[in-house]
Every structure is written in structure tokens, then in C-alpha cells.
């Protein structure tokens, strides 16, 4: 009966082991006597080159290693001075002048001067720049209006814009505008490093400096003693990627982690009663989970088909059940927390009969076959990608649309949806800067639909909407700007290039021994002021 | 039916392991066939919205305090998961996948393994060396790893999962059969057939193969158990069918986040795997006790 026993044991192991791709017992060496803060998350960072990062996991590390000219104040999306102490804008709003802080230095010892700012910006702007290596996805959307960046003297930087651009200052606080050390780039190049060299040896001027990155194991930062804002209280910050939510939570409970994000929505209720753990929650967060239709591919090039699919879903149920009540159902792509949100639009009711009628009108009385893509790992806006996909699949089946669920690992997922290879795909967005432009222009303008680097993965190419969004970027009168956004959202609602699903809560769990952590509406995880007891 | 066959059959029917094994397997087949009428759960006509009202409902024998009255009114023998699937219905429905994949995978193992084993054992020489050394190479890989490689190369689908699990079982079948052929081809009736000038094909399939069947039947039964386990393992690591398919390993993997909140959603498919694998193993062991000539008349 040994074989039988073996089978039983195997099943027990199968049911009990943490997950397909978790690191189980990977131990991270913490040096005794040091204040080491360990943060657990679901994914590894992709890159530590701020100008080329597009994913939240990279940003979590970047905001601790790098500084920006201005930054978001604690707990709000208002900007405050950072590397720049003051700034001035010309009457025509085309010239912005920044005065830099005295005494800020990069981790390699070189000063943060105007040259470094020019290097950071020109590298992204100028295709002929020696270090213009990468996609610079954010540059085009957030800084496309920048014509030239100049350094009249060591402490002054001048940005010249080709047109007025409202979110400019807001965008300068974004991670992609993090000031990088030119000396490090030059040195890496001399040493023969390629395009990827900087991501493995990033040098910024933030409160923590990069120490070591063992991919899928640990990314280690250490305190930067000469930080202009004062040395951080922590000595080391370690980011660990633990894909499985439950295993990560176990590690937090055991005390191997001090903080984590990506909590199973199902576990939140029980965690609130946990004595050792404090939950930091913000509901709704400034994020949106959505289901993008590939508007380039039939049958989704027909608005009636897209509307029909939207009518098949019950967003209230998704929010209350699949997100365990942590999320609120979405009307718009733009979350209600962000200025410009059009609250007058009606919530989309579930209407299967109406959906079938629309499908019949569009020439699909018996439905059609298609695919719905989802990622393998949970995202902040989508904690249960596979289950959500199954819900959508089953809901679409009710109106005759047979969708096959396709799962892909995150980096290939991004790559392929940017190339428009999907039919329907789950995606989401967390606000980078608290501005409407960062949602609507990035995700729905015609200008962001370039195959291969699209952030508008619905490939929605409406001229009318794009025109409104571009106008709003230049409208400094905020109430007029709101009106433009509301009009755009009404048009988008009608066209349904995507289905905004829900706005999820931000939930971060920290052990009670962690002091000084505040949740940020943009989900920026800054550890400068965090301390361990 | 010869007297000897009748004797074997009687021994089979009387064997306790075989009885239990057959009972379990037969019961599962029956339950799988009757899943929908039995539990009221219809996987193909599943309404996701009404189901969500019955999210994470504990089994009827669990502590059901604090449930809303309309939820409490419905009983679920094994509870529900967070999409509102009736776990008992879902797992029974999933039996179809596990049994089908198990049987077809073993069929693939046999289809590939039998010719290899026969040829290798009967002809010997360089052909034998070639086949057996290749099989040694294949056996050097851990089976799950090998199956993962095969699925990765072929692409992810239900059919490829079956092929992978099937191919992983080939070496065992081929080696066992070769050993049997080596034994049988020494026997006098084979030599007699050769002396009479029968062709190789006729000797191989008419005389050698039928006398090697017993251990292959045993091995095939036991392989079915292994195949079911391997399928669940691959499904668990995400190399099985698409999400939402009621394949047991996949269900465990999808619901593992519920381990603290709704443990029944993970335990039900786990227990199903244990029982079915146990059934096939009991059956296989019993068959060996009865069919293996070396174990006879002890």
C-alpha cells in the first residue's frame, strides 16, 4: 500500500503548499543591529530606471531611491517643493523656471545641479541624446509639450513648452521625472554597460540608496546618510516579491515581513481583528479596473457589441462579491476621487435582454466566440484576476458570447496587449499624479494608441474625444476644464471603448511595530519617515 | 472461458482490495455521470449573478450561524466558493475531466509504450539498446518536470495536458513490457512457433503479447492513479486547462486564497483526488495480487 500512501501524502502536499510560483522559504539575510524594514509585494520590479518604468512595482522602489523637482505632499495630491525650492511660470505659461535646493547630492556624491536635471529630461526628450535608450512611454504623455530644458546656471533650470500644459507641475512630481545621476550613466557606459546597466545600479538623490537586487528574492535599499531631508530612521529597506497572497500574509503574521500590500479581499475582514497588525485603508482609491475591448478587431469595432457586453455585467456584484465590498462600482474610467469625474452619468444597469437585442442589431443574434485576457498575478486594482475573468466569461455566456479565458504572465501580458493582440483584456490604472489628464489622455486618447507601446489598449481612436482631452490639457480655467472632461466622459460612455469595472480600495497591512506610515492617495510608498519599534 | 480463467475471475471477485477499488471507481463514474441531476449544479448553464449571492456558504454540516436567511435556506453539501459554485456539484462535474484525462493519458502511454516494449524485448540487439537507452534518458527527468516541459513546448491546452501526462508514463510501460517479452520469448511455445516458421509479426502479436498482458493491465491501472495525480499537479501550477474549467488541481489552485475563509472550497477537490486515486490504487494492487504469476498460490 506504499503507493497509496504516497498518493495521499502527495495530495496533502498539493493542497497545502503555498502556490505555483512562490518563494516559500527564501530567507533574506538581515544584519543584526540594523533597523531593517521588510516589505512584501506580489511581483518583482521590472526596472529601476525611472524614465522607463511603467509598472507599480518598479515605482514603489523608485520613489524611495529618487527625488523629483516637486513632490506630492503627505496624504494629498498637492505638490510641494522637493529638489526645487521655488518656481515661477511666465505669463504665457510657456516658460517654467525652477530654483534648485542647495546641498542635495546624489548617492555617488555628485551634486544635484541644473545639469543633472537637464540630463534627466533631455535624455527622455531628445532621440539623438547619447543615453536615449528605452521606450520612455511616460514622456510622450506627460511631457510631450516640453520643447527644451536649459540650465542658465548651476541652480536654475528652465523648461520651455511648445504649448500651455495644465498638468505640467503635477507631472513633475511623478516618478518618471525622477532626477538621475548623469555621472553614474557616464561611468556605466565607460565600464561597457549596456542599456540595462542603470537599472542594476541606479543612482538618485532619494532617502535610500540602492544596495542589491537579487531578482525574485530581495531588492535591498540602504539609508543614505547625506540625504538633504535628513537621514531616514530605517537602516535598510528590503522589498520581497512573494506572488501568493496567502503566503505573503502568513509571513506578515509570522513577523518575517513588516508590511505588505496585495491582501486577499477575503482576508481583510479577519485581519481587522488581528492584534499585531494594523490595516491602512483608503476607499475608494484613485484607481480603476477596466475591461478593454480591442476596438481595432471585429466584432469590437462595433459600439453596439461593446455596449452589449457592458450590459451583460453586474458591476455592483463584482464590487460586493469579487472585491468583498472593498471596491465601489465604476461609472467612469476617471475615479470619483479625481477632479473632473462626471458623476451625472447614469450607472450602467445589468440588462441581458437589452444586450441580446444590441447583439442581434449588430449582426450577432447567436453571439460570437472571443477571448478574454487576464493576468496571472493579482494587481492593486484587481486582486482576483482569474476569478474576475471567470465571472465575466460566465456573464457573457448568458448573452451568447462565448469567451475563452487566456492567462498570461504580467510582462508578456503587457507586451502583447500593447501590440493589440487581445480581444478583450483586463487592465487597470492607478493615478500617477491625481490629475484627470493622467487617466483620460493616457488611456483613451488617439495619441496613445501606437501599436507596440500603446497605453490606450482599447485602441480607441475617437477624434472628438482626443480633441476635448487635448483642449483640457491647455485650459487653465479649472471649471472650464472640468466641463471639457465631463463632455469627453459622456462621449466615452456612449462609445464604450472599455468597461470601467470598479475603483478598488487601497489596503496596506503593517505590523503594529511600524510607526510613521501614512497611506497616500496615489499609493506612493515612501519609507523616509517610517520607523520600527 | 477456460477453467484457469474462471479461477482467476473468481479470485478477482473475492479480493477485498479489488472489491473496494471497483466500488470506489464505479461510484465516481456514476456520480460524475449524474452530477447535474444529483446536485442541481449545471456547469454549462451557470448563472454567475445569482450564484454570487451564495458566496462562500459553509457546507450544510458546518457552523452556519450568521448567515442571511435566504442563504441559509439553501443547503450545499460541500459549501460554495467565492464565485458561488456549489463545490460538491463542481467537483463531481470535474470528475469527468479527471477520469477522461486519466484514461486517455494512459491510453497514450500504452499506445506508445507497447510497440516500443515489444520491439525492444523481442528483437533485442542495437534496436533494444537504442530504445532502452533513450528511455533511460527520459526517466532521468523527474516526471512532473518532464510533463511541465512537454506542456510548455506544445502549448497549454486540455489535449496537450493529456499528451504530456501520457508521454511521461511511456517509459514505465515500455520497460515493464520489455521485461515480460524477454521472459516469454524464452518459453517453449514461442520457440515452437519459430520452429514452425511463423513470421515475427504473428509470433509477436499472436503468441508473445497476449502472454505479457497481465502485468501491463496492472501497471495501466496504477498508472491511471498516477495520471490523475499528475494532471491535478499540472492543473495546480497553472499548466492545465483554462481558468474556470472544473479540473480538480485547478480548483484547488484557484481557491487556495480561501483557505482561511472557506476551507471547504479547497478541501473538497482535495478529498475527491484522494478518494479516486485511492480507488485506482486499491484496484491495481488487487489486480496484481491476482494476476501476477509470481504471487500465485501463496
Short mmCIF file of C-alpha atoms in Angstrom, two decimals, chain A residues 1-8 10-12 14-21 243-246 250 253 264 266-268 270 312-314 317-318 320-324 350 352 374 383-384 386-388 390-391 393-398 403-407, chain B residues 43-53 55-56 81-83 85 156 222 225-226 229 232-234 236-238 242-245 249-261 266-267 269-271 273-274 277-279 281-282 284-286 288:
data_model
loop_
_atom_site.label_atom_id
_atom_site.label_comp_id
_atom_site.label_asym_id
_atom_site.label_seq_id
_atom_site.Cartn_x
_atom_site.Cartn_y
_atom_site.Cartn_z
CA UNK A 1 0.00 0.00 0.00
CA UNK A 2 3.01 2.25 -0.15
CA UNK A 3 1.87 3.69 -3.44
CA UNK A 4 -1.49 4.58 -1.96
CA UNK A 5 0.14 6.23 0.97
CA UNK A 6 2.40 8.16 -1.34
CA UNK A 7 -0.63 9.34 -3.26
CA UNK A 8 -2.32 10.54 -0.11
CA UNK A 10 1.18 13.90 -2.42
CA UNK A 11 -2.35 15.24 -2.36
CA UNK A 12 -1.86 16.58 1.12
CA UNK A 14 -0.53 19.58 -3.15
CA UNK A 15 -3.35 21.07 -1.15
CA UNK A 16 -1.08 22.54 1.45
CA UNK A 17 1.81 24.02 -0.47
CA UNK A 18 1.74 27.78 -0.85
CA UNK A 19 1.48 28.22 -4.56
CA UNK A 20 2.80 27.60 -8.01
CA UNK A 21 5.43 30.28 -8.05
CA UNK A 243 3.44 36.13 -5.57
CA UNK A 244 0.98 34.22 -3.45
CA UNK A 245 -1.23 36.50 -1.36
CA UNK A 246 -1.86 33.96 1.39
CA UNK A 250 1.39 34.31 6.63
CA UNK A 253 1.70 37.38 10.65
CA UNK A 264 -6.80 38.82 -0.48
CA UNK A 266 -11.45 37.69 1.52
CA UNK A 267 -8.89 38.05 4.29
CA UNK A 268 -9.40 41.74 5.03
CA UNK A 270 -10.45 38.79 9.59
CA UNK A 312 -24.06 41.75 -19.51
CA UNK A 313 -22.06 42.58 -16.39
CA UNK A 314 -23.32 43.38 -12.94
CA UNK A 317 -21.98 42.28 -7.73
CA UNK A 318 -18.38 42.44 -8.86
CA UNK A 320 -19.54 43.49 -3.44
CA UNK A 321 -18.57 39.88 -4.08
CA UNK A 322 -15.36 39.56 -6.05
CA UNK A 323 -13.85 42.53 -4.19
CA UNK A 324 -15.62 41.64 -0.94
CA UNK A 350 -27.30 44.96 -15.99
CA UNK A 352 -29.29 40.84 -20.53
CA UNK A 374 -6.28 38.21 -17.77
CA UNK A 383 -6.94 41.27 -6.59
CA UNK A 384 -8.58 38.27 -8.23
CA UNK A 386 -8.66 34.81 -12.69
CA UNK A 387 -11.95 34.78 -10.79
CA UNK A 388 -12.97 38.12 -12.25
CA UNK A 390 -14.40 33.70 -14.92
CA UNK A 391 -17.23 35.90 -13.78
CA UNK A 393 -16.84 34.73 -19.06
CA UNK A 394 -19.92 33.31 -17.37
CA UNK A 395 -21.79 36.60 -17.57
CA UNK A 396 -21.03 36.94 -21.27
CA UNK A 397 -22.17 33.37 -21.82
CA UNK A 398 -25.58 34.49 -20.61
CA UNK A 403 -15.31 33.86 -24.28
CA UNK A 404 -12.26 31.75 -23.60
CA UNK A 405 -10.14 32.90 -20.66
CA UNK A 406 -6.50 33.41 -21.65
CA UNK A 407 -3.98 33.96 -18.87
CA UNK B 43 -21.75 23.90 -15.04
CA UNK B 44 -22.67 24.73 -18.62
CA UNK B 45 -25.72 26.81 -17.64
CA UNK B 46 -24.18 28.54 -14.66
CA UNK B 47 -25.69 31.94 -13.91
CA UNK B 48 -22.83 33.96 -12.40
CA UNK B 49 -25.06 36.65 -10.90
CA UNK B 50 -27.46 34.54 -8.87
CA UNK B 51 -24.51 32.40 -7.85
CA UNK B 52 -22.70 35.37 -6.32
CA UNK B 53 -25.50 35.68 -3.78
CA UNK B 55 -20.67 33.22 -1.98
CA UNK B 56 -18.52 31.20 0.45
CA UNK B 81 -16.59 29.04 -3.27
CA UNK B 82 -16.44 32.79 -3.76
CA UNK B 83 -17.92 32.64 -7.25
CA UNK B 85 -20.10 27.41 -7.29
CA UNK B 156 -1.29 24.97 -22.92
CA UNK B 222 -1.87 2.01 -11.30
CA UNK B 225 -3.97 6.84 -10.48
CA UNK B 226 -0.62 8.49 -11.16
CA UNK B 229 -2.42 12.97 -9.64
CA UNK B 232 -4.06 17.71 -10.83
CA UNK B 233 -0.48 18.76 -10.15
CA UNK B 234 -0.12 20.38 -13.55
CA UNK B 236 -2.46 23.37 -9.86
CA UNK B 237 0.65 25.05 -11.21
CA UNK B 238 -1.43 26.61 -13.96
CA UNK B 242 -8.14 27.49 -18.91
CA UNK B 243 -9.29 29.06 -15.64
CA UNK B 244 -12.87 28.19 -14.86
CA UNK B 245 -12.58 24.60 -16.05
CA UNK B 249 -5.97 20.72 -9.45
CA UNK B 250 -7.07 23.99 -10.96
CA UNK B 251 -9.93 24.34 -8.47
CA UNK B 252 -7.50 23.88 -5.59
CA UNK B 253 -5.15 26.43 -7.04
CA UNK B 254 -7.88 28.99 -7.75
CA UNK B 255 -9.39 28.66 -4.29
CA UNK B 256 -6.22 28.50 -2.27
CA UNK B 257 -6.74 32.14 -1.28
CA UNK B 258 -9.85 30.97 0.52
CA UNK B 259 -8.01 28.50 2.71
CA UNK B 260 -8.69 30.54 5.85
CA UNK B 261 -12.12 31.89 4.92
CA UNK B 266 -10.01 23.71 -1.18
CA UNK B 267 -10.66 20.53 0.76
CA UNK B 269 -11.42 18.78 -4.58
CA UNK B 270 -8.51 17.55 -2.45
CA UNK B 271 -10.61 14.85 -0.87
CA UNK B 273 -8.49 13.38 -5.62
CA UNK B 274 -7.57 11.26 -2.61
CA UNK B 277 -6.61 7.83 -6.59
CA UNK B 278 -7.08 5.50 -3.66
CA UNK B 279 -9.72 3.59 -5.63
CA UNK B 281 -4.51 2.09 -6.42
CA UNK B 282 -6.56 -0.49 -4.49
CA UNK B 284 -4.34 -2.00 -9.25
CA UNK B 285 -2.81 -3.67 -6.22
CA UNK B 286 -5.63 -6.20 -6.12
CA UNK B 288 -1.54 -7.58 -9.24
#
